PDB file of C-alpha atoms in Angstrom:
ATOM      1  CA  MET A  17       0.917 106.220 106.627  1.00  0.00           C
ATOM      2  CA  SER A  18       3.873 106.466 104.251  1.00  0.00           C
ATOM      3  CA  ASP A  19       3.993 104.242 101.190  1.00  0.00           C
ATOM      4  CA  SER A  20       6.932 102.245 102.593  1.00  0.00           C
ATOM      5  CA  THR A  21       5.220 101.723 105.949  1.00  0.00           C
ATOM      6  CA  LEU A  22       2.037 100.610 104.236  1.00  0.00           C
ATOM      7  CA  THR A  23       3.885  98.182 101.969  1.00  0.00           C
ATOM      8  CA  SER A  24       5.779  96.589 104.833  1.00  0.00           C
ATOM      9  CA  PHE A  25       2.609  96.329 106.912  1.00  0.00           C
ATOM     10  CA  TRP A  26       0.666  94.500 104.178  1.00  0.00           C
ATOM     11  CA  ARG A  27       3.636  92.221 103.496  1.00  0.00           C
ATOM     12  CA  ALA A  28       3.842  91.273 107.163  1.00  0.00           C
ATOM     13  CA  THR A  29       0.123  90.590 107.524  1.00  0.00           C
ATOM     14  CA  ASN A  30       0.201  88.367 104.448  1.00  0.00           C
ATOM     15  CA  THR A  31       3.067  86.332 105.872  1.00  0.00           C
ATOM     16  CA  LEU A  32       1.436  85.908 109.281  1.00  0.00           C
ATOM     17  CA  HIS A  33      -1.886  84.900 107.764  1.00  0.00           C
ATOM     18  CA  ALA A  34      -0.259  82.402 105.393  1.00  0.00           C
ATOM     19  CA  VAL A  35       1.003  80.083 108.141  1.00  0.00           C
ATOM     20  CA  VAL A  36      -2.380  78.341 107.999  1.00  0.00           C
ATOM     21  CA  TYR A  37      -1.550  77.072 104.500  1.00  0.00           C
ATOM     22  CA  PHE A  38       1.892  75.728 105.384  1.00  0.00           C
ATOM     23  CA  ALA A  39       1.277  74.208 108.813  1.00  0.00           C
ATOM     24  CA  PRO A  40       2.652  70.662 108.486  1.00  0.00           C
ATOM     25  CA  ASP A  41      -0.323  69.040 110.203  1.00  0.00           C
ATOM     26  CA  ALA A  42      -3.110  71.016 108.472  1.00  0.00           C
ATOM     27  CA  LYS A  43      -4.020  68.232 106.039  1.00  0.00           C
ATOM     28  CA  GLN A  44      -4.270  65.607 108.778  1.00  0.00           C
ATOM     29  CA  ARG A  45      -6.318  67.844 111.049  1.00  0.00           C
ATOM     30  CA  TYR A  46      -8.848  68.656 108.349  1.00  0.00           C
ATOM     31  CA  GLU A  47      -9.028  65.001 107.358  1.00  0.00           C
ATOM     32  CA  ALA A  48      -9.836  64.154 110.973  1.00  0.00           C
ATOM     33  CA  LEU A  49     -12.977  66.264 110.526  1.00  0.00           C
ATOM     34  CA  GLY A  50     -13.999  64.307 107.434  1.00  0.00           C
ATOM     35  CA  LEU A  51     -12.359  66.128 104.544  1.00  0.00           C
ATOM     36  CA  LYS A  52     -10.224  64.385 101.940  1.00  0.00           C
ATOM     37  CA  GLY A  53      -6.785  65.609 100.858  1.00  0.00           C
ATOM     38  CA  TYR A  54      -4.967  68.913 101.134  1.00  0.00           C
ATOM     39  CA  TRP A  55      -6.942  70.833  98.536  1.00  0.00           C
ATOM     40  CA  MET A  56     -10.353  69.951  99.899  1.00  0.00           C
ATOM     41  CA  GLY A  57      -9.124  71.153 103.265  1.00  0.00           C
ATOM     42  CA  TYR A  58      -7.777  74.350 101.760  1.00  0.00           C
ATOM     43  CA  PHE A  59     -10.795  75.337  99.692  1.00  0.00           C
ATOM     44  CA  ALA A  60     -13.344  74.384 102.338  1.00  0.00           C
ATOM     45  CA  SER A  61     -11.526  75.932 105.304  1.00  0.00           C
ATOM     46  CA  ARG A  62     -10.832  79.237 103.586  1.00  0.00           C
ATOM     47  CA  SER A  63     -14.267  79.612 101.987  1.00  0.00           C
ATOM     48  CA  ALA A  64     -16.236  78.492 105.055  1.00  0.00           C
ATOM     49  CA  SER A  65     -16.338  82.098 106.236  1.00  0.00           C
ATOM     50  CA  LEU A  66     -18.791  82.613 103.354  1.00  0.00           C
ATOM     51  CA  GLY A  67     -21.028  79.766 104.552  1.00  0.00           C
ATOM     52  CA  THR A  68     -21.053  76.660 102.357  1.00  0.00           C
ATOM     53  CA  PRO A  69     -20.500  78.319  98.969  1.00  0.00           C
ATOM     54  CA  PRO A  70     -20.713  76.577  95.582  1.00  0.00           C
ATOM     55  CA  ALA A  71     -17.611  76.024  93.463  1.00  0.00           C
ATOM     56  CA  ASP A  72     -18.251  79.009  91.197  1.00  0.00           C
ATOM     57  CA  LEU A  73     -18.344  81.376  94.166  1.00  0.00           C
ATOM     58  CA  VAL A  74     -15.098  79.960  95.559  1.00  0.00           C
ATOM     59  CA  THR A  75     -13.434  80.317  92.151  1.00  0.00           C
ATOM     60  CA  ALA A  76     -14.735  83.884  91.886  1.00  0.00           C
ATOM     61  CA  THR A  77     -13.520  85.038  95.286  1.00  0.00           C
ATOM     62  CA  PHE A  78     -10.147  83.242  95.149  1.00  0.00           C
ATOM     63  CA  HIS A  79      -9.436  84.349  91.532  1.00  0.00           C
ATOM     64  CA  GLY A  80      -6.160  82.513  90.836  1.00  0.00           C
ATOM     65  CA  PHE A  81      -7.339  78.892  90.799  1.00  0.00           C
ATOM     66  CA  ALA A  82      -8.531  76.836  87.843  1.00  0.00           C
ATOM     67  CA  PRO A  83     -12.247  76.031  88.176  1.00  0.00           C
ATOM     68  CA  SER A  84     -11.493  72.326  87.788  1.00  0.00           C
ATOM     69  CA  ILE A  85      -9.339  72.112  90.933  1.00  0.00           C
ATOM     70  CA  VAL A  86     -12.032  73.887  92.954  1.00  0.00           C
ATOM     71  CA  GLU A  87     -14.767  71.629  91.576  1.00  0.00           C
ATOM     72  CA  ARG A  88     -12.909  68.521  92.776  1.00  0.00           C
ATOM     73  CA  ALA A  89     -13.320  69.772  96.351  1.00  0.00           C
ATOM     74  CA  ILE A  90     -16.502  71.862  96.365  1.00  0.00           C
ATOM     75  CA  PRO A  91     -19.388  71.162  97.014  1.00  0.00           C
ATOM     76  CA  ASP A  92     -18.419  67.629  98.095  1.00  0.00           C
ATOM     77  CA  ALA A  93     -16.671  69.078 101.131  1.00  0.00           C
ATOM     78  CA  TRP A  94     -19.909  70.432 102.601  1.00  0.00           C
ATOM     79  CA  GLY A  95     -21.378  66.948 102.876  1.00  0.00           C
ATOM     80  CA  ARG A  96     -18.318  65.759 104.799  1.00  0.00           C
ATOM     81  CA  VAL A  97     -17.702  68.394 107.440  1.00  0.00           C
ATOM     82  CA  ASP A  98     -19.488  70.636 109.915  1.00  0.00           C
ATOM     83  CA  ARG A  99     -18.787  74.208 108.895  1.00  0.00           C
ATOM     84  CA  ASP A 100     -18.454  75.577 112.455  1.00  0.00           C
ATOM     85  CA  ALA A 101     -16.088  72.774 113.448  1.00  0.00           C
ATOM     86  CA  LEU A 102     -13.993  73.481 110.358  1.00  0.00           C
ATOM     87  CA  LEU A 103     -13.739  77.191 111.101  1.00  0.00           C
ATOM     88  CA  ALA A 104     -12.702  76.443 114.681  1.00  0.00           C
ATOM     89  CA  GLU A 105     -10.064  73.971 113.537  1.00  0.00           C
ATOM     90  CA  ARG A 106      -8.704  76.404 110.965  1.00  0.00           C
ATOM     91  CA  ALA A 107      -8.166  79.046 113.644  1.00  0.00           C
ATOM     92  CA  ALA A 108      -6.493  76.439 115.853  1.00  0.00           C
ATOM     93  CA  VAL A 109      -4.201  75.268 113.036  1.00  0.00           C
ATOM     94  CA  ALA A 110      -3.108  78.847 112.377  1.00  0.00           C
ATOM     95  CA  ALA A 111      -2.533  79.654 116.039  1.00  0.00           C
ATOM     96  CA  ASP A 112      -0.520  76.501 116.679  1.00  0.00           C
ATOM     97  CA  ALA A 113       1.709  77.347 113.717  1.00  0.00           C
ATOM     98  CA  LEU A 114       2.167  80.921 114.951  1.00  0.00           C
ATOM     99  CA  ARG A 115       2.860  80.291 118.648  1.00  0.00           C
ATOM    100  CA  PRO A 116       6.586  79.412 118.439  1.00  0.00           C
ATOM    101  CA  GLY A 117       7.346  82.544 116.438  1.00  0.00           C
ATOM    102  CA  LEU A 118       5.214  84.855 118.576  1.00  0.00           C
ATOM    103  CA  GLU A 119       6.979  84.126 121.853  1.00  0.00           C
ATOM    104  CA  GLY A 120       8.161  87.399 123.341  1.00  0.00           C
ATOM    105  CA  HIS A 121       5.811  89.534 121.237  1.00  0.00           C
ATOM    106  CA  ASP A 122       2.908  91.485 122.727  1.00  0.00           C
ATOM    107  CA  VAL A 123       0.097  89.569 121.039  1.00  0.00           C
ATOM    108  CA  ASP A 124      -2.692  91.269 122.991  1.00  0.00           C
ATOM    109  CA  ALA A 125      -1.523  94.755 122.037  1.00  0.00           C
ATOM    110  CA  MET A 126      -1.244  93.820 118.369  1.00  0.00           C
ATOM    111  CA  THR A 127      -4.658  92.199 118.463  1.00  0.00           C
ATOM    112  CA  THR A 128      -6.255  95.367 119.837  1.00  0.00           C
ATOM    113  CA  ARG A 129      -4.769  97.399 117.008  1.00  0.00           C
ATOM    114  CA  LEU A 130      -5.682  94.846 114.342  1.00  0.00           C
ATOM    115  CA  ALA A 131      -9.259  94.709 115.621  1.00  0.00           C
ATOM    116  CA  GLY A 132      -9.374  98.488 115.325  1.00  0.00           C
ATOM    117  CA  ILE A 133      -8.156  98.288 111.730  1.00  0.00           C
ATOM    118  CA  ALA A 134     -10.686  95.583 110.861  1.00  0.00           C
ATOM    119  CA  ALA A 135     -13.536  97.659 112.310  1.00  0.00           C
ATOM    120  CA  GLY A 136     -12.580 100.663 110.187  1.00  0.00           C
ATOM    121  CA  LEU A 137     -12.480  98.983 106.789  1.00  0.00           C
ATOM    122  CA  ASP A 138     -15.030  99.705 104.077  1.00  0.00           C
ATOM    123  CA  VAL A 139     -15.711  96.155 102.900  1.00  0.00           C
ATOM    124  CA  ALA A 140     -18.060  96.980 100.015  1.00  0.00           C
ATOM    125  CA  GLY A 141     -16.876  94.855  97.099  1.00  0.00           C
ATOM    126  CA  LYS A 142     -14.538  92.912  99.400  1.00  0.00           C
ATOM    127  CA  PRO A 143     -16.350  89.636 100.131  1.00  0.00           C
ATOM    128  CA  LEU A 144     -13.668  87.589 101.890  1.00  0.00           C
ATOM    129  CA  ALA A 145     -12.811  90.426 104.268  1.00  0.00           C
ATOM    130  CA  ALA A 146     -16.487  91.002 105.023  1.00  0.00           C
ATOM    131  CA  ALA A 147     -17.140  87.312 105.626  1.00  0.00           C
ATOM    132  CA  GLN A 148     -14.150  86.927 107.954  1.00  0.00           C
ATOM    133  CA  ARG A 149     -15.145  90.039 109.899  1.00  0.00           C
ATOM    134  CA  GLU A 150     -18.619  88.612 110.495  1.00  0.00           C
ATOM    135  CA  LEU A 151     -17.166  85.605 112.320  1.00  0.00           C
ATOM    136  CA  ASP A 152     -16.878  85.743 116.100  1.00  0.00           C
ATOM    137  CA  ALA A 153     -13.329  86.293 117.331  1.00  0.00           C
ATOM    138  CA  PRO A 154     -12.060  83.227 119.244  1.00  0.00           C
ATOM    139  CA  ASP A 155     -11.336  83.419 122.965  1.00  0.00           C
ATOM    140  CA  ASP A 156      -7.791  82.085 122.583  1.00  0.00           C
ATOM    141  CA  PRO A 157      -5.445  85.125 122.343  1.00  0.00           C
ATOM    142  CA  VAL A 158      -3.351  83.839 119.425  1.00  0.00           C
ATOM    143  CA  GLN A 159      -6.427  82.658 117.541  1.00  0.00           C
ATOM    144  CA  ALA A 160      -8.002  86.092 118.074  1.00  0.00           C
ATOM    145  CA  PHE A 161      -4.823  87.735 116.771  1.00  0.00           C
ATOM    146  CA  TRP A 162      -4.953  85.598 113.631  1.00  0.00           C
ATOM    147  CA  HIS A 163      -8.684  86.202 113.184  1.00  0.00           C
ATOM    148  CA  HIS A 164      -8.398  89.999 113.094  1.00  0.00           C
ATOM    149  CA  LEU A 165      -5.194  89.858 111.065  1.00  0.00           C
ATOM    150  CA  THR A 166      -6.992  87.642 108.533  1.00  0.00           C
ATOM    151  CA  VAL A 167      -9.726  90.249 108.071  1.00  0.00           C
ATOM    152  CA  VAL A 168      -6.990  92.725 107.204  1.00  0.00           C
ATOM    153  CA  ARG A 169      -5.172  90.302 104.920  1.00  0.00           C
ATOM    154  CA  GLU A 170      -8.312  89.277 103.031  1.00  0.00           C
ATOM    155  CA  PHE A 171      -9.193  92.960 102.663  1.00  0.00           C
ATOM    156  CA  ARG A 172      -5.960  93.559 100.784  1.00  0.00           C
ATOM    157  CA  GLY A 173      -6.484  90.367  98.810  1.00  0.00           C
ATOM    158  CA  ASP A 174      -9.930  91.519  97.721  1.00  0.00           C
ATOM    159  CA  CYS A 175      -8.468  94.883  96.671  1.00  0.00           C
ATOM    160  CA  HIS A 176      -5.672  93.104  94.812  1.00  0.00           C
ATOM    161  CA  ILE A 177      -8.136  91.017  92.804  1.00  0.00           C
ATOM    162  CA  ALA A 178      -9.986  94.179  91.825  1.00  0.00           C
ATOM    163  CA  VAL A 179      -6.726  95.689  90.555  1.00  0.00           C
ATOM    164  CA  LEU A 180      -5.830  92.515  88.634  1.00  0.00           C
ATOM    165  CA  ILE A 181      -9.237  92.474  86.972  1.00  0.00           C
ATOM    166  CA  ALA A 182      -8.951  96.157  86.086  1.00  0.00           C
ATOM    167  CA  ALA A 183      -5.597  95.343  84.473  1.00  0.00           C
ATOM    168  CA  GLY A 184      -7.234  92.562  82.471  1.00  0.00           C
ATOM    169  CA  LEU A 185      -5.238  89.826  84.178  1.00  0.00           C
ATOM    170  CA  GLY A 186      -7.029  86.503  84.618  1.00  0.00           C
ATOM    171  CA  GLY A 187      -5.966  83.742  86.953  1.00  0.00           C
ATOM    172  CA  THR A 188      -3.332  82.206  84.697  1.00  0.00           C
ATOM    173  CA  ALA A 189      -1.712  85.470  83.639  1.00  0.00           C
ATOM    174  CA  ALA A 190      -1.622  86.780  87.212  1.00  0.00           C
ATOM    175  CA  ASN A 191       0.038  83.592  88.442  1.00  0.00           C
ATOM    176  CA  ALA A 192       2.419  83.448  85.489  1.00  0.00           C
ATOM    177  CA  LEU A 193       3.578  86.980  86.257  1.00  0.00           C
ATOM    178  CA  GLN A 194       4.291  85.957  89.845  1.00  0.00           C
ATOM    179  CA  VAL A 195       6.439  83.086  88.565  1.00  0.00           C
ATOM    180  CA  ALA A 196       8.155  85.306  86.013  1.00  0.00           C
ATOM    181  CA  VAL A 197       9.276  87.811  88.652  1.00  0.00           C
ATOM    182  CA  GLY A 198      10.365  85.068  91.074  1.00  0.00           C
ATOM    183  CA  LYS A 199       7.640  85.506  93.678  1.00  0.00           C
ATOM    184  CA  ALA A 200       6.047  82.102  93.091  1.00  0.00           C
ATOM    185  CA  PRO A 201       7.656  78.702  92.384  1.00  0.00           C
ATOM    186  CA  ALA A 202       7.934  77.057  88.983  1.00  0.00           C
ATOM    187  CA  GLU A 203       5.378  74.465  90.148  1.00  0.00           C
ATOM    188  CA  GLN A 204       2.683  77.148  90.306  1.00  0.00           C
ATOM    189  CA  PRO A 205       0.640  75.838  87.338  1.00  0.00           C
ATOM    190  CA  ALA A 206       0.071  72.482  89.037  1.00  0.00           C
ATOM    191  CA  LEU A 207      -0.438  74.106  92.446  1.00  0.00           C
ATOM    192  CA  ARG A 208      -3.199  76.279  91.037  1.00  0.00           C
ATOM    193  CA  GLY A 209      -4.717  73.553  88.846  1.00  0.00           C
ATOM    194  CA  TRP A 210      -3.979  75.017  85.409  1.00  0.00           C
ATOM    195  CA  ASP A 211      -3.318  72.644  82.518  1.00  0.00           C
ATOM    196  CA  GLU A 212      -0.572  73.270  79.964  1.00  0.00           C
ATOM    197  CA  ALA A 213      -2.844  74.949  77.417  1.00  0.00           C
ATOM    198  CA  ALA A 214      -4.363  77.350  79.934  1.00  0.00           C
ATOM    199  CA  TRP A 215      -0.983  78.218  81.395  1.00  0.00           C
ATOM    200  CA  ALA A 216       0.505  78.786  77.936  1.00  0.00           C
ATOM    201  CA  ALA A 217      -2.356  81.151  77.138  1.00  0.00           C
ATOM    202  CA  GLY A 218      -1.600  83.137  80.277  1.00  0.00           C
ATOM    203  CA  VAL A 219       2.085  83.385  79.394  1.00  0.00           C
ATOM    204  CA  ASP A 220       1.149  84.434  75.855  1.00  0.00           C
ATOM    205  CA  ASP A 221      -0.957  87.230  77.320  1.00  0.00           C
ATOM    206  CA  LEU A 222       2.071  88.497  79.225  1.00  0.00           C
ATOM    207  CA  ARG A 223       4.286  88.148  76.155  1.00  0.00           C
ATOM    208  CA  ARG A 224       1.922  90.236  74.051  1.00  0.00           C
ATOM    209  CA  ARG A 225       2.120  92.949  76.683  1.00  0.00           C
ATOM    210  CA  GLY A 226       5.922  92.818  76.572  1.00  0.00           C
ATOM    211  CA  TRP A 227       6.043  91.694  80.200  1.00  0.00           C
ATOM    212  CA  VAL A 228       7.898  88.402  79.622  1.00  0.00           C
ATOM    213  CA  ASP A 229      10.435  87.301  77.017  1.00  0.00           C
ATOM    214  CA  ASP A 230      10.319  84.201  74.828  1.00  0.00           C
ATOM    215  CA  ASP A 231      11.485  82.082  77.784  1.00  0.00           C
ATOM    216  CA  GLY A 232       8.747  83.381  80.073  1.00  0.00           C
ATOM    217  CA  VAL A 233      11.187  85.456  82.145  1.00  0.00           C
ATOM    218  CA  ALA A 234      10.003  88.888  83.272  1.00  0.00           C
ATOM    219  CA  THR A 235      11.254  91.836  81.265  1.00  0.00           C
ATOM    220  CA  ASP A 236      11.982  95.193  82.850  1.00  0.00           C
ATOM    221  CA  ALA A 237       8.536  96.280  81.680  1.00  0.00           C
ATOM    222  CA  GLY A 238       7.005  93.219  83.334  1.00  0.00           C
ATOM    223  CA  ARG A 239       8.726  93.867  86.643  1.00  0.00           C
ATOM    224  CA  GLN A 240       7.644  97.487  86.547  1.00  0.00           C
ATOM    225  CA  ALA A 241       4.082  96.434  85.730  1.00  0.00           C
ATOM    226  CA  ARG A 242       4.086  94.066  88.712  1.00  0.00           C
ATOM    227  CA  GLU A 243       5.282  96.878  90.962  1.00  0.00           C
ATOM    228  CA  ARG A 244       2.539  99.161  89.629  1.00  0.00           C
ATOM    229  CA  ILE A 245      -0.053  96.498  90.422  1.00  0.00           C
ATOM    230  CA  GLU A 246       1.211  96.244  94.001  1.00  0.00           C
ATOM    231  CA  ASP A 247       1.271 100.031  94.350  1.00  0.00           C
ATOM    232  CA  ALA A 248      -2.260 100.301  92.975  1.00  0.00           C
ATOM    233  CA  THR A 249      -3.402  97.638  95.442  1.00  0.00           C
ATOM    234  CA  ASP A 250      -1.895  99.547  98.344  1.00  0.00           C
ATOM    235  CA  ARG A 251      -3.594 102.755  97.183  1.00  0.00           C
ATOM    236  CA  ALA A 252      -6.932 100.978  96.888  1.00  0.00           C
ATOM    237  CA  CYS A 253      -6.556  99.635 100.415  1.00  0.00           C
ATOM    238  CA  ALA A 254      -5.685 103.060 101.801  1.00  0.00           C
ATOM    239  CA  ALA A 255      -8.740 104.583 100.122  1.00  0.00           C
ATOM    240  CA  PHE A 256     -11.095 102.239 101.979  1.00  0.00           C
ATOM    241  CA  MET A 257      -9.623 102.578 105.495  1.00  0.00           C
ATOM    242  CA  ASP A 258     -11.044 105.221 107.799  1.00  0.00           C
ATOM    243  CA  ARG A 259      -8.740 107.545 109.742  1.00  0.00           C
ATOM    244  CA  GLU A 260      -8.867 105.456 112.900  1.00  0.00           C
ATOM    245  CA  ALA A 261      -8.007 102.279 111.020  1.00  0.00           C
ATOM    246  CA  THR A 262      -5.083 104.046 109.368  1.00  0.00           C
ATOM    247  CA  ALA A 263      -3.868 105.323 112.735  1.00  0.00           C
ATOM    248  CA  HIS A 264      -4.004 101.807 114.177  1.00  0.00           C
ATOM    249  CA  ALA A 265      -2.042 100.506 111.192  1.00  0.00           C
ATOM    250  CA  VAL A 266       0.657 103.143 111.671  1.00  0.00           C
ATOM    251  CA  SER A 267       0.914 102.310 115.373  1.00  0.00           C
ATOM    252  CA  VAL A 268       1.139  98.541 114.948  1.00  0.00           C
ATOM    253  CA  SER A 269       3.166  98.285 111.736  1.00  0.00           C
ATOM    254  CA  ASP A 270       6.584  97.854 113.380  1.00  0.00           C
ATOM    255  CA  ALA A 271       5.292  95.290 115.873  1.00  0.00           C
ATOM    256  CA  VAL A 272       3.532  93.238 113.184  1.00  0.00           C
ATOM    257  CA  ARG A 273       6.604  93.316 110.964  1.00  0.00           C
ATOM    258  CA  ALA A 274       8.823  92.151 113.846  1.00  0.00           C
ATOM    259  CA  ALA A 275       6.362  89.356 114.626  1.00  0.00           C
ATOM    260  CA  ALA A 276       6.313  88.275 110.980  1.00  0.00           C
ATOM    261  CA  ARG A 277      10.104  88.109 110.879  1.00  0.00           C
ATOM    262  CA  SER A 278      10.128  85.960 114.003  1.00  0.00           C
ATOM    263  CA  VAL A 279       7.511  83.633 112.524  1.00  0.00           C
ATOM    264  CA  VAL A 280       9.544  83.317 109.327  1.00  0.00           C
ATOM    265  CA  GLY A 281      12.564  82.520 111.500  1.00  0.00           C
ATOM    266  CA  SER A 282      10.628  79.668 113.101  1.00  0.00           C
ATOM    267  CA  GLY A 283      10.568  77.969 109.695  1.00  0.00           C
ATOM    268  CA  VAL A 284       6.824  77.688 109.105  1.00  0.00           C
ATOM    269  CA  VAL A 285       6.837  79.824 105.918  1.00  0.00           C
ATOM    270  CA  ALA A 286       9.344  79.386 103.089  1.00  0.00           C
ATOM    271  CA  PHE A 287      10.083  81.679 100.143  1.00  0.00           C
ATOM    272  CA  PRO A 288       9.156  81.771  97.317  1.00  0.00           C
ATOM    273  CA  ASN A 289       5.783  80.173  97.983  1.00  0.00           C
ATOM    274  CA  PRO A 290       2.504  79.741  96.089  1.00  0.00           C
ATOM    275  CA  THR A 291       0.827  82.676  97.845  1.00  0.00           C
ATOM    276  CA  GLY A 292       3.410  85.047  96.394  1.00  0.00           C
ATOM    277  CA  SER A 293       4.312  86.268  99.875  1.00  0.00           C
ATOM    278  CA  ALA A 294       7.384  88.457 100.037  1.00  0.00           C
ATOM    279  CA  ARG A 295       9.751  88.381 102.993  1.00  0.00           C
ATOM    280  CA  PRO A 296       8.592  90.832 105.678  1.00  0.00           C
TER     281      PRO A 296
END
């Protein structure tokens, strides 16, 4: 798979996965199960693939969130909701958000390829991908599509966190760099739970590296560093895909990218957004 094909494939899978975070009725649907507020729904629904993890484990696997915002939701969430019901509702929320944009696309064919990719991933050191892969695929075709795609997306996310850590970038600095290059909104500190002091420390880290100027705007060096991080993430992903998984990714890349563009056209995902998704 060429570098450009790989980049566009990962970008598309990230966009398609992310609909679950922007579905307009997600908060209400999770609250109907017993959860309280958007963030409890987010942290519990995404981490439920791991079981009923404590706050420290959620913070560790998600990387970019302040511990305090996680602790307001976890572990309280596990006393409010049935984990299996939550996982089922999450898949349903995602599929309902995807359906309008997937009309006319061959969902079954893409799902077959995505399942083949997921099966051929080396998930050692990649906890969210491994946990998602252990879940049973739903019977509903669009939910099954999102399930296998989410394994792939979390796989890249796990690789990305490893690259960020190797670069010495903590949660605040990593988020601040996303804001500085225009891939995340200015509201990112509040959306990720960081207070002013913590956020300022992250920006200072970037400034010392020469990656942002005195106004917190990315320098050329900062933009190049961000591109190197993305390239390193893509290389890490490629290193842990077997040949069959890579072949499936090559075969399905154009279809997944076209599907992602249609889903973006349906209006469910806006840019820039807190996930740092780039347009497919």
